[in-house]
Tab-separated table of C-alpha atoms and ligand atoms in Angstrom:
chain	number	residue	atom	x	y	z
A	29	MET	CA	-34.647	-30.045	21.614
A	30	THR	CA	-33.470	-27.742	24.440
A	31	LYS	CA	-32.790	-24.148	23.593
A	32	CYS	CA	-29.274	-23.465	22.681
A	33	LYS	CA	-27.304	-21.406	25.117
A	34	ILE	CA	-24.439	-20.388	22.812
A	35	SER	CA	-24.202	-16.594	22.506
A	36	GLU	CA	-24.451	-14.835	19.229
A	37	ALA	CA	-21.086	-13.252	19.785
A	38	GLN	CA	-19.519	-16.696	20.095
A	39	VAL	CA	-21.101	-17.834	16.871
A	40	ILE	CA	-19.732	-14.766	15.105
A	41	ASP	CA	-16.306	-15.276	16.667
A	42	TYR	CA	-16.331	-18.917	15.432
A	43	VAL	CA	-17.244	-17.890	11.878
A	44	ILE	CA	-14.611	-15.223	11.611
A	45	GLY	CA	-11.998	-17.494	13.199
A	46	ALA	CA	-11.517	-15.365	16.381
A	47	LEU	CA	-12.047	-18.327	18.771
A	48	ASP	CA	-9.042	-19.972	20.323
A	49	VAL	CA	-8.242	-23.486	19.242
A	50	PRO	CA	-9.852	-25.340	22.196
A	51	SER	CA	-13.006	-23.174	22.145
A	52	ALA	CA	-13.371	-23.628	18.404
A	53	ALA	CA	-12.974	-27.422	18.763
A	54	GLU	CA	-15.562	-27.471	21.568
A	55	TYR	CA	-17.981	-25.479	19.441
A	56	ARG	CA	-17.470	-27.673	16.435
A	57	HIS	CA	-18.512	-30.560	18.637
A	58	HIS	CA	-21.516	-28.572	19.717
A	59	LEU	CA	-22.381	-28.038	16.031
A	60	THR	CA	-22.831	-31.825	15.502
A	61	THR	CA	-25.931	-31.707	17.705
A	62	CYS	CA	-27.360	-28.183	17.349
A	63	ASN	CA	-29.398	-27.386	14.229
A	64	HIS	CA	-30.000	-23.855	15.483
A	65	CYS	CA	-26.257	-23.163	15.496
A	66	ILE	CA	-25.683	-24.905	12.170
A	67	ARG	CA	-28.165	-22.661	10.554
A	68	GLN	CA	-26.759	-19.588	12.201
A	69	VAL	CA	-23.204	-20.436	11.173
A	70	ASN	CA	-24.299	-20.992	7.625
A	71	VAL	CA	-26.173	-17.687	7.414
A	72	LEU	CA	-23.178	-15.774	8.740
A	73	LYS	CA	-20.764	-17.517	6.414
A	74	HIS	CA	-23.089	-16.688	3.538
A	75	VAL	CA	-23.352	-13.028	4.565
A	76	LEU	CA	-19.643	-12.631	4.753
A	77	GLN	CA	-19.145	-14.423	1.434
A	78	LEU	CA	-21.637	-11.984	-0.202
A	79	VAL	CA	-19.774	-9.045	1.194
A	80	ASP	CA	-16.344	-10.398	0.268
A	81	THR	CA	-17.427	-10.827	-3.262
A	82	ALA	CA	-18.913	-7.366	-3.515
A	83	GLU	CA	-15.876	-5.815	-1.891
A	84	ALA	CA	-13.498	-7.747	-4.191
A	85	GLU	CA	-15.309	-6.297	-7.183
A	86	ILE	CA	-14.203	-2.804	-6.581
A	87	THR	CA	-10.529	-3.559	-5.871
A	88	PRO	CA	-9.069	-4.853	-9.035
A	89	ASN	CA	-6.045	-7.128	-8.855
A	90	ALA	CA	-3.915	-4.765	-10.776
A	91	ILE	CA	-4.265	-1.460	-9.068
A	92	VAL	CA	-2.452	1.086	-11.007
A	93	LEU	CA	-1.336	4.002	-8.956
A	94	THR	CA	0.230	6.202	-11.541
A	95	ASP	CA	3.505	7.676	-10.489
A	96	LEU	CA	2.773	7.931	-6.848
A	97	ASN	CA	6.474	8.314	-6.092
A	98	SER	CA	6.964	11.334	-8.270
A	99	LYS	CA	3.708	12.870	-7.086
A	100	LEU	CA	4.898	12.500	-3.517
A	101	TYR	CA	8.233	14.062	-4.208
A	102	ARG	CA	6.621	16.849	-6.133
A	103	ARG	CA	4.299	17.493	-3.275
A	104	LEU	CA	7.306	17.429	-0.878
A	105	ALA	CA	9.171	19.868	-3.186
A	106	GLU	CA	6.181	22.195	-3.171
A	107	GLU	CA	6.060	22.265	0.620
A	108	PRO	CA	9.698	22.320	1.779
A	109	LEU	CA	10.280	21.139	5.208
A	110	GLN	CA	11.868	23.572	7.642
A	111	ASN	CA	15.080	22.766	9.495
A	112	ALA	CA	15.693	19.544	7.620
A	113	SER	CA	19.229	18.375	7.933
A	114	VAL	CA	21.156	16.976	4.905
A	115	GLN	CA	23.351	14.050	5.504
A	116	SER	CA	26.770	14.199	4.024
A	117	ARG	CA	27.393	11.889	1.187
A	118	PHE	CA	30.199	10.298	3.094
A	119	THR	CA	27.978	9.330	6.024
A	120	ASP	CA	25.389	8.059	3.616
A	121	PHE	CA	27.963	5.971	1.818
A	122	ILE	CA	29.269	4.440	5.030
A	123	SER	CA	25.728	3.590	6.293
A	124	ARG	CA	24.822	2.065	2.979
A	125	LEU	CA	28.070	0.056	2.907
A	126	GLY	CA	27.383	-1.090	6.441
A	127	LEU	CA	23.907	-2.302	5.487
A	128	ILE	CA	25.143	-4.114	2.407
A	129	LEU	CA	27.783	-5.895	4.384
A	130	GLN	CA	25.044	-6.893	6.836
A	131	LEU	CA	22.703	-7.998	4.172
A	132	GLN	CA	24.883	-9.823	1.768
A	133	LYS	CA	26.533	-12.336	3.998
A	134	PRO	CA	25.124	-15.289	2.089
A	135	ALA	CA	26.138	-13.824	-1.226
A	136	VAL	CA	29.742	-13.240	-0.731
A	137	VAL	CA	30.486	-13.642	-4.473
A	138	GLY	CA	27.913	-10.942	-5.285
A	139	LEU	CA	29.294	-8.687	-2.717
A	140	LEU	CA	32.801	-9.092	-4.090
A	141	ALA	CA	31.551	-8.346	-7.552
A	142	VAL	CA	29.872	-5.186	-6.359
A	143	VAL	CA	32.977	-4.108	-4.388
A	144	ALA	CA	35.227	-4.776	-7.395
A	145	ILE	CA	33.043	-2.707	-9.621
A	146	THR	CA	32.796	0.068	-6.912
A	147	ILE	CA	36.652	0.269	-6.678
A	148	THR	CA	36.953	0.233	-10.496
A	149	LEU	CA	34.547	3.092	-10.743
A	150	LEU	CA	36.147	4.953	-7.918
A	151	VAL	CA	39.580	4.687	-9.529
A	152	VAL	CA	38.594	5.140	-13.164
A	153	ASN	CA	35.746	7.643	-12.433
A	154	PRO	CA	34.029	7.664	-15.807
A	155	PHE	CA	31.944	10.532	-14.627
A	156	ASP	CA	34.572	13.215	-14.537
A	157	ASN	CA	32.002	15.700	-15.748
A	158	GLU	CA	29.368	14.537	-13.300
A	159	PRO	CA	26.970	17.247	-12.383
A	160	THR	CA	26.449	17.684	-8.619
A	161	PHE	CA	23.232	18.537	-6.909
A	162	GLU	CA	23.298	19.787	-3.332
A	163	VAL	CA	19.982	19.536	-1.517
A	164	ASP	CA	18.911	22.933	-0.391
A	165	GLN	CA	15.720	23.239	1.580
A	166	THR	CA	15.228	26.748	0.362
A	167	GLU	CA	15.398	25.770	-3.313
A	168	SER	CA	12.289	26.425	-5.325
A	169	ALA	CA	9.958	23.630	-6.019
A	170	ASN	CA	11.007	23.523	-9.688
A	171	ALA	CA	14.607	23.096	-8.763
A	172	ARG	CA	13.735	20.212	-6.498
A	173	ILE	CA	11.735	18.496	-9.279
A	174	GLU	CA	14.611	19.112	-11.641
A	175	GLN	CA	16.868	17.454	-9.067
A	176	TYR	CA	14.733	14.392	-8.877
A	177	HIS	CA	14.770	14.279	-12.631
A	178	HIS	CA	18.539	14.328	-12.684
A	179	GLN	CA	18.696	11.709	-10.024
A	180	GLY	CA	16.541	9.465	-12.129
A	181	ILE	CA	18.876	9.903	-15.089
A	182	GLN	CA	21.847	9.291	-12.903
A	183	ARG	CA	20.294	6.025	-11.737
A	184	SER	CA	19.731	4.973	-15.322
A	185	MET	CA	23.251	5.849	-16.199
A	186	GLU	CA	24.612	3.771	-13.274
A	187	ASP	CA	22.439	0.932	-14.453
A	188	VAL	CA	24.117	1.014	-17.875
A	189	ILE	CA	27.572	1.150	-16.342
A	190	ARG	CA	26.809	-1.726	-13.997
A	191	ASN	CA	25.286	-3.912	-16.711
A	192	LYS	CA	28.199	-3.116	-19.003
A	193	HIS	CA	30.623	-4.434	-16.347
A	194	LEU	CA	28.498	-7.481	-15.516
A	195	ARG	CA	27.526	-8.495	-18.955
A	196	GLN	CA	30.524	-7.568	-21.105
A	197	SER	CA	29.408	-9.658	-24.084
A	198	ASP	CA	25.946	-7.971	-24.469
A	199	GLU	CA	27.012	-4.812	-26.259
A	200	TRP	CA	23.764	-4.438	-28.209
A	201	GLY	CA	21.879	-4.407	-24.818
A	202	THR	CA	24.268	-1.709	-23.565
A	203	VAL	CA	23.740	0.366	-26.781
A	204	SER	CA	19.993	0.220	-26.502
A	205	GLN	CA	20.107	1.054	-22.780
A	206	LEU	CA	22.415	4.052	-23.483
A	207	ASN	CA	20.044	5.223	-26.180
A	208	ARG	CA	17.195	5.197	-23.728
A	209	VAL	CA	19.221	7.185	-21.240
A	210	LYS	CA	20.070	9.629	-23.929
A	211	ASP	CA	16.378	10.220	-24.517
A	212	GLN	CA	15.705	10.570	-20.844
A	213	ALA	CA	18.560	12.954	-20.414
A	214	LYS	CA	17.800	15.147	-23.350
A	215	GLY	CA	18.912	18.731	-22.723
A	216	THR	CA	21.251	17.915	-19.858
A	217	ASP	CA	24.951	17.211	-19.445
A	218	TRP	CA	24.071	13.595	-18.989
A	219	ALA	CA	23.049	13.327	-22.616
A	220	THR	CA	26.587	14.270	-23.627
A	221	LEU	CA	27.965	11.682	-21.273
A	222	ALA	CA	25.620	9.024	-22.616
A	223	ASN	CA	26.692	9.914	-26.111
A	224	LYS	CA	30.343	9.608	-25.234
A	225	HIS	CA	29.776	6.070	-23.826
A	226	LEU	CA	27.615	5.234	-26.802
A	227	LYS	CA	30.481	6.063	-29.168
A	228	GLY	CA	32.818	3.967	-27.127
A	229	VAL	CA	30.553	0.896	-27.141
A	230	SER	CA	29.505	1.247	-30.788
A	231	SER	CA	33.048	1.372	-32.015
A	232	LYS	CA	33.464	-2.185	-30.619
A	233	LEU	CA	30.484	-3.527	-32.511
B	16	MET	CA	28.573	8.892	-5.373
B	17	ILE	CA	28.153	6.537	-8.235
B	18	SER	CA	29.465	3.624	-6.236
B	19	CYS	CA	27.052	4.633	-3.449
B	20	SER	CA	24.154	4.368	-5.824
B	21	ILE	CA	25.303	1.092	-7.156
B	22	LEU	CA	25.387	-0.213	-3.614
B	23	ASN	CA	22.038	1.366	-3.141
B	24	GLU	CA	20.551	-0.440	-6.120
B	25	SER	CA	21.866	-3.623	-4.645
B	26	LEU	CA	20.338	-2.731	-1.385
B	27	ALA	CA	17.015	-2.115	-3.037
B	28	ASN	CA	17.102	-5.472	-4.708
B	29	ASN	CA	17.493	-7.163	-1.341
B	30	MET	CA	14.950	-5.043	0.524
B	31	ASP	CA	11.918	-7.153	-0.381
B	32	LYS	CA	13.063	-10.333	1.291
B	33	MET	CA	15.399	-9.227	4.048
B	34	ILE	CA	14.430	-6.064	5.747
B	35	ASP	CA	11.435	-5.538	7.932
B	36	ASP	CA	9.416	-2.297	7.992
B	37	GLU	CA	10.944	-1.060	11.251
B	38	MET	CA	14.480	-1.529	9.856
B	39	LEU	CA	13.538	0.522	6.793
B	40	VAL	CA	12.272	3.215	9.083
B	41	THR	CA	15.613	3.238	10.828
B	42	GLN	CA	17.284	3.504	7.463
B	43	PHE	CA	15.065	6.317	6.439
B	44	LYS	CA	15.819	8.170	9.669
B	45	SER	CA	19.512	7.836	8.951
B	46	GLY	CA	19.047	9.576	5.642
B	47	ILE	CA	18.399	6.827	3.122
B	48	GLN	CA	15.575	8.052	1.006
B	49	LYS	CA	15.177	4.881	-0.882
B	50	ALA	CA	14.025	3.159	2.388
B	51	PHE	CA	10.868	5.295	2.166
B	52	ASP	CA	10.343	4.316	-1.543
B	53	GLU	CA	10.390	0.687	-0.477
B	54	LEU	CA	7.937	1.263	2.352
B	55	MET	CA	5.656	2.996	-0.126
B	56	LYS	CA	5.965	0.190	-2.551
B	57	ARG	CA	4.995	-2.314	0.211
B	58	TYR	CA	1.948	-0.412	1.363
B	59	GLU	CA	0.559	1.801	-1.424
B	60	ARG	CA	-1.791	-0.822	-2.839
B	61	ARG	CA	-3.032	-1.887	0.563
B	62	ILE	CA	-3.572	1.684	1.633
B	63	PHE	CA	-5.273	2.550	-1.637
B	64	SER	CA	-7.606	-0.441	-1.369
B	65	TYR	CA	-8.484	0.431	2.172
B	66	LEU	CA	-9.236	3.956	1.226
B	67	LEU	CA	-11.108	2.989	-1.873
B	68	ARG	CA	-13.462	0.820	0.237
B	69	SER	CA	-13.847	3.754	2.673
B	70	VAL	CA	-14.565	6.533	0.212
B	71	ARG	CA	-15.832	4.462	-2.801
B	72	ASN	CA	-14.194	6.782	-5.296
B	73	TYR	CA	-11.060	6.057	-7.262
B	74	GLU	CA	-9.744	9.639	-7.659
B	75	ASP	CA	-10.379	10.542	-4.063
B	76	ALA	CA	-8.817	7.277	-2.804
B	77	GLU	CA	-5.725	7.960	-4.914
B	78	GLU	CA	-5.435	11.496	-3.626
B	79	LEU	CA	-5.895	10.362	-0.045
B	80	THR	CA	-3.240	7.596	-0.564
B	81	LEU	CA	-0.726	10.311	-1.641
B	82	GLU	CA	-1.795	12.358	1.452
B	83	VAL	CA	-1.128	9.359	3.708
B	84	PHE	CA	2.395	8.920	2.405
B	85	PHE	CA	3.023	12.688	2.437
B	86	LYS	CA	2.052	12.864	6.070
B	87	ALA	CA	3.968	9.681	6.879
B	88	TYR	CA	7.122	11.033	5.142
B	89	ARG	CA	6.997	14.218	7.084
B	90	ALA	CA	6.261	12.650	10.395
B	91	LEU	CA	8.452	9.511	10.131
B	92	GLY	CA	11.558	11.345	11.296
B	93	SER	CA	10.174	11.967	14.683
B	94	TRP	CA	7.991	8.790	14.843
B	95	GLU	CA	8.682	6.547	17.821
B	96	PRO	CA	7.534	3.029	17.188
B	97	LYS	CA	4.958	2.199	19.817
B	98	ALA	CA	3.075	-0.050	17.354
B	99	LYS	CA	3.952	-1.479	13.990
B	100	PHE	CA	4.690	0.796	11.098
B	101	SER	CA	1.735	-0.591	9.131
B	102	THR	CA	-0.594	0.144	12.103
B	103	TRP	CA	0.647	3.734	12.188
B	104	LEU	CA	0.127	4.013	8.392
B	105	TYR	CA	-3.544	2.717	8.822
B	106	THR	CA	-4.046	5.290	11.634
B	107	ILE	CA	-3.076	8.130	9.291
B	108	ALA	CA	-5.359	6.642	6.557
B	109	SER	CA	-8.192	6.152	8.923
B	110	ASN	CA	-7.956	9.760	10.240
B	111	LEU	CA	-7.885	11.025	6.670
B	112	SER	CA	-10.880	8.976	5.724
B	113	ILE	CA	-12.815	10.251	8.820
B	114	ASP	CA	-11.935	13.860	7.773
B	115	TYR	CA	-13.051	13.054	4.246
B	116	HIS	CA	-16.428	11.804	5.341
B	117	ARG	CA	-16.803	14.642	7.779
B	118	SER	CA	-16.077	17.195	4.973
B	119	LYS	CA	-18.520	15.503	2.674
B	120	SER	CA	-20.943	14.958	5.575
B	121	ARG	CA	-23.057	12.592	3.576
B	122	HIS	CA	-23.088	9.027	2.443
B	123	PRO	CA	-20.191	7.958	0.243
B	124	VAL	CA	-20.831	8.646	-3.347
B	125	PHE	CA	-20.727	5.752	-5.806
B	126	THR	CA	-18.803	6.730	-8.824
B	127	PHE	CA	-18.035	3.294	-10.057
B	128	GLU	CA	-21.305	3.006	-11.987
B	129	ASP	CA	-23.968	5.539	-12.718
B	130	GLU	CA	-25.942	8.040	-10.786
B	131	ASP	CA	-28.857	5.662	-10.656
B	132	VAL	CA	-27.072	4.000	-7.749
B	133	ILE	CA	-29.332	6.107	-5.479
B	134	GLU	CA	-32.277	4.363	-7.054
B	135	LYS	CA	-30.632	1.031	-6.353
B	136	ARG	CA	-30.069	1.923	-2.728
B	137	LEU	CA	-33.853	2.331	-2.490
B	138	VAL	CA	-34.275	-1.092	-4.086
B	139	ALA	CA	-31.848	-2.403	-1.529
B	140	THR	CA	-33.974	-1.284	1.323
B	141	ASP	CA	-37.171	-2.343	-0.410
B	142	ILE	CA	-35.934	-5.665	-1.776
B	143	SER	CA	-37.992	-7.758	0.520
B	144	SER	CA	-41.107	-6.523	-1.173
B	145	ASN	CA	-39.808	-7.631	-4.522
B	146	PRO	CA	-38.458	-11.049	-3.638
B	147	GLU	CA	-39.091	-12.288	-7.277
B	148	LYS	CA	-36.708	-9.763	-8.699
B	149	GLN	CA	-33.678	-11.460	-10.243
B	150	LEU	CA	-30.696	-9.302	-9.428
B	151	GLU	CA	-27.846	-8.878	-11.711
B	152	ASP	CA	-24.491	-9.585	-10.149
B	153	LYS	CA	-23.452	-5.955	-10.652
B	154	GLU	CA	-26.537	-4.608	-8.966
B	155	ARG	CA	-26.160	-7.178	-6.238
B	156	GLY	CA	-22.685	-5.934	-5.609
B	157	GLU	CA	-23.801	-2.374	-5.343
B	158	ILE	CA	-26.583	-3.205	-2.949
B	159	ILE	CA	-24.203	-5.183	-0.808
B	160	ARG	CA	-21.705	-2.303	-0.716
B	161	ALA	CA	-24.494	0.088	0.064
B	162	ALA	CA	-25.323	-2.138	3.056
B	163	VAL	CA	-21.692	-1.982	4.179
B	164	ASP	CA	-21.879	1.822	3.951
B	165	GLU	CA	-24.980	1.679	6.274
B	166	LEU	CA	-22.631	0.570	9.031
B	167	SER	CA	-21.627	3.291	11.479
B	168	ALA	CA	-18.179	4.717	10.726
B	169	LYS	CA	-16.599	2.747	13.533
B	170	GLN	CA	-18.327	-0.497	12.619
B	171	LYS	CA	-17.196	-0.119	9.033
B	172	GLU	CA	-13.616	0.743	9.952
B	173	VAL	CA	-13.330	-2.224	12.305
B	174	PHE	CA	-14.923	-4.593	9.862
B	175	MET	CA	-12.708	-3.472	6.929
B	176	LEU	CA	-9.474	-3.509	8.869
B	177	THR	CA	-9.957	-7.015	10.296
B	178	ARG	CA	-11.486	-8.533	7.192
B	179	TYR	CA	-9.635	-6.968	4.349
B	180	GLU	CA	-6.504	-5.565	5.771
B	181	GLY	CA	-5.724	-8.621	7.818
B	182	LEU	CA	-5.204	-6.689	11.066
B	183	GLN	CA	-5.580	-8.505	14.393
B	184	ILE	CA	-8.033	-7.170	16.961
B	185	LYS	CA	-5.165	-5.734	18.937
B	186	GLU	CA	-3.797	-3.934	15.840
B	187	VAL	CA	-7.146	-2.487	15.065
B	188	ALA	CA	-7.408	-1.260	18.681
B	189	ASP	CA	-4.058	0.449	18.221
B	190	THR	CA	-4.943	1.862	14.839
B	191	LEU	CA	-8.237	3.366	16.045
B	192	GLY	CA	-7.189	4.171	19.572
B	193	MET	CA	-9.893	1.894	21.094
B	194	ALA	CA	-9.883	-0.829	23.699
B	195	GLU	CA	-9.817	-4.355	22.298
B	196	GLY	CA	-13.217	-5.075	23.826
B	197	THR	CA	-14.695	-2.125	22.081
B	198	VAL	CA	-13.221	-3.275	18.726
B	199	LYS	CA	-14.868	-6.668	19.234
B	200	ILE	CA	-18.232	-5.058	20.049
B	201	HIS	CA	-18.076	-2.958	16.897
B	202	LEU	CA	-17.062	-5.973	14.861
B	203	HIS	CA	-19.944	-8.073	16.232
B	204	ARG	CA	-22.433	-5.338	15.597
B	205	ALA	CA	-21.207	-4.812	12.141
B	206	ILE	CA	-21.610	-8.410	11.105
B	207	LYS	CA	-24.971	-8.651	12.836
B	208	LYS	CA	-26.153	-5.571	11.036
B	209	LEU	CA	-24.881	-6.864	7.714
B	210	GLN	CA	-26.882	-10.073	8.332
B	211	THR	CA	-30.051	-8.010	8.961
B	212	LEU	CA	-29.571	-5.766	5.962
B	213	LEU	CA	-28.647	-8.466	3.503
B	214	GLN	CA	-31.286	-10.974	4.686
B	215	PRO	CA	-33.644	-10.162	1.753
B	216	LEU	CA	-30.848	-11.275	-0.696
B	217	TRP	CA	-30.921	-14.856	0.336
B	218	GLU	CA	-34.052	-15.513	2.343
B	219	ASN	CA	-35.795	-17.080	-0.602
B	220	ASN	CA	-32.982	-19.487	-1.130
B	221	GLU	CA	-32.226	-22.407	1.071
B	222	ILE	CA	-28.809	-22.025	2.611
C	304	ZN	ZN1	-26.216	-24.234	19.383
């Protein structure tokens, strides 16, 4: 048997799939006649398989990163950024609306539903006591955390309202969701609001 | 405001499928905070796994993951996309990992098991003289990871990024600020070194 002239780098590239298609095909053909390369390929595959298994052991499928979001925002609140500009709500609304229109083309019905609810909410405005939270970069860290807390409650509240409109028949669902918001909002104006809605829904049951 | 948020929810529901990273960056730059939450959701596990492999310690990896997103959040406003967003994120993670190892200025500490890991490290280097020893899977894993940690910092980075993060050679080159040829050299050396270090594990078995 003549000594194989294939370079070590080429064997590695073959094993890790870094060769282009023609080169890989050519090398596969070479493998039919070269025992030296067959052994080398098998050894490398085995090495990589061992390492893959060992590395997989330490990264469980269900990585639980507890609350990374709120940790990040807490951190951001603790170290306020200088000279940050705050977008007006109107601009924000327009850009969101623009994106929605862009995204929802295939789901015209869904979009119409969202728009209908939006208009209903704008006209009816069930949140006449809605607390407002202006972002101020000079606010203390605690105030910022409080703000995120309120935003969380607000999101939950909006969930309830939206679900209430979409699934009119499921009043039990709405009640339990409202109760959860009430818990979450304990000690804030939102709790009063949740209570008001709760009474409204409960009276229908 | 309420209606904004309802639209926003709807937006978030569609983010997974329809918006690429760079679009989310644009959204974030125009003031939509939620876009960053989505970016974080997409990458937090990958960045965490990458850092976990690098520092071999859950708490530190989690802390560094937070640091990556903190830095990203702060810098994203002025970030100009020369490479992919994910590449940029890995660059931040890689730099933090280098700083971490520099500050520790020693081998990564194994906190997954016990302190007798150091002893197992010795076994790993001495295993060829104990070929009859039957290794438990757990021990075997530790020995193999110890071998990975024997790679130079650059070799290990290149190996991890290509093998476990699915980055192309070009992307690794961008991430680490190296030429593609250099990345390939580090990768070849890494695999060759792993072969040499792990040889005692299989040399008694026919492959
Ligand atoms: Zn050959």
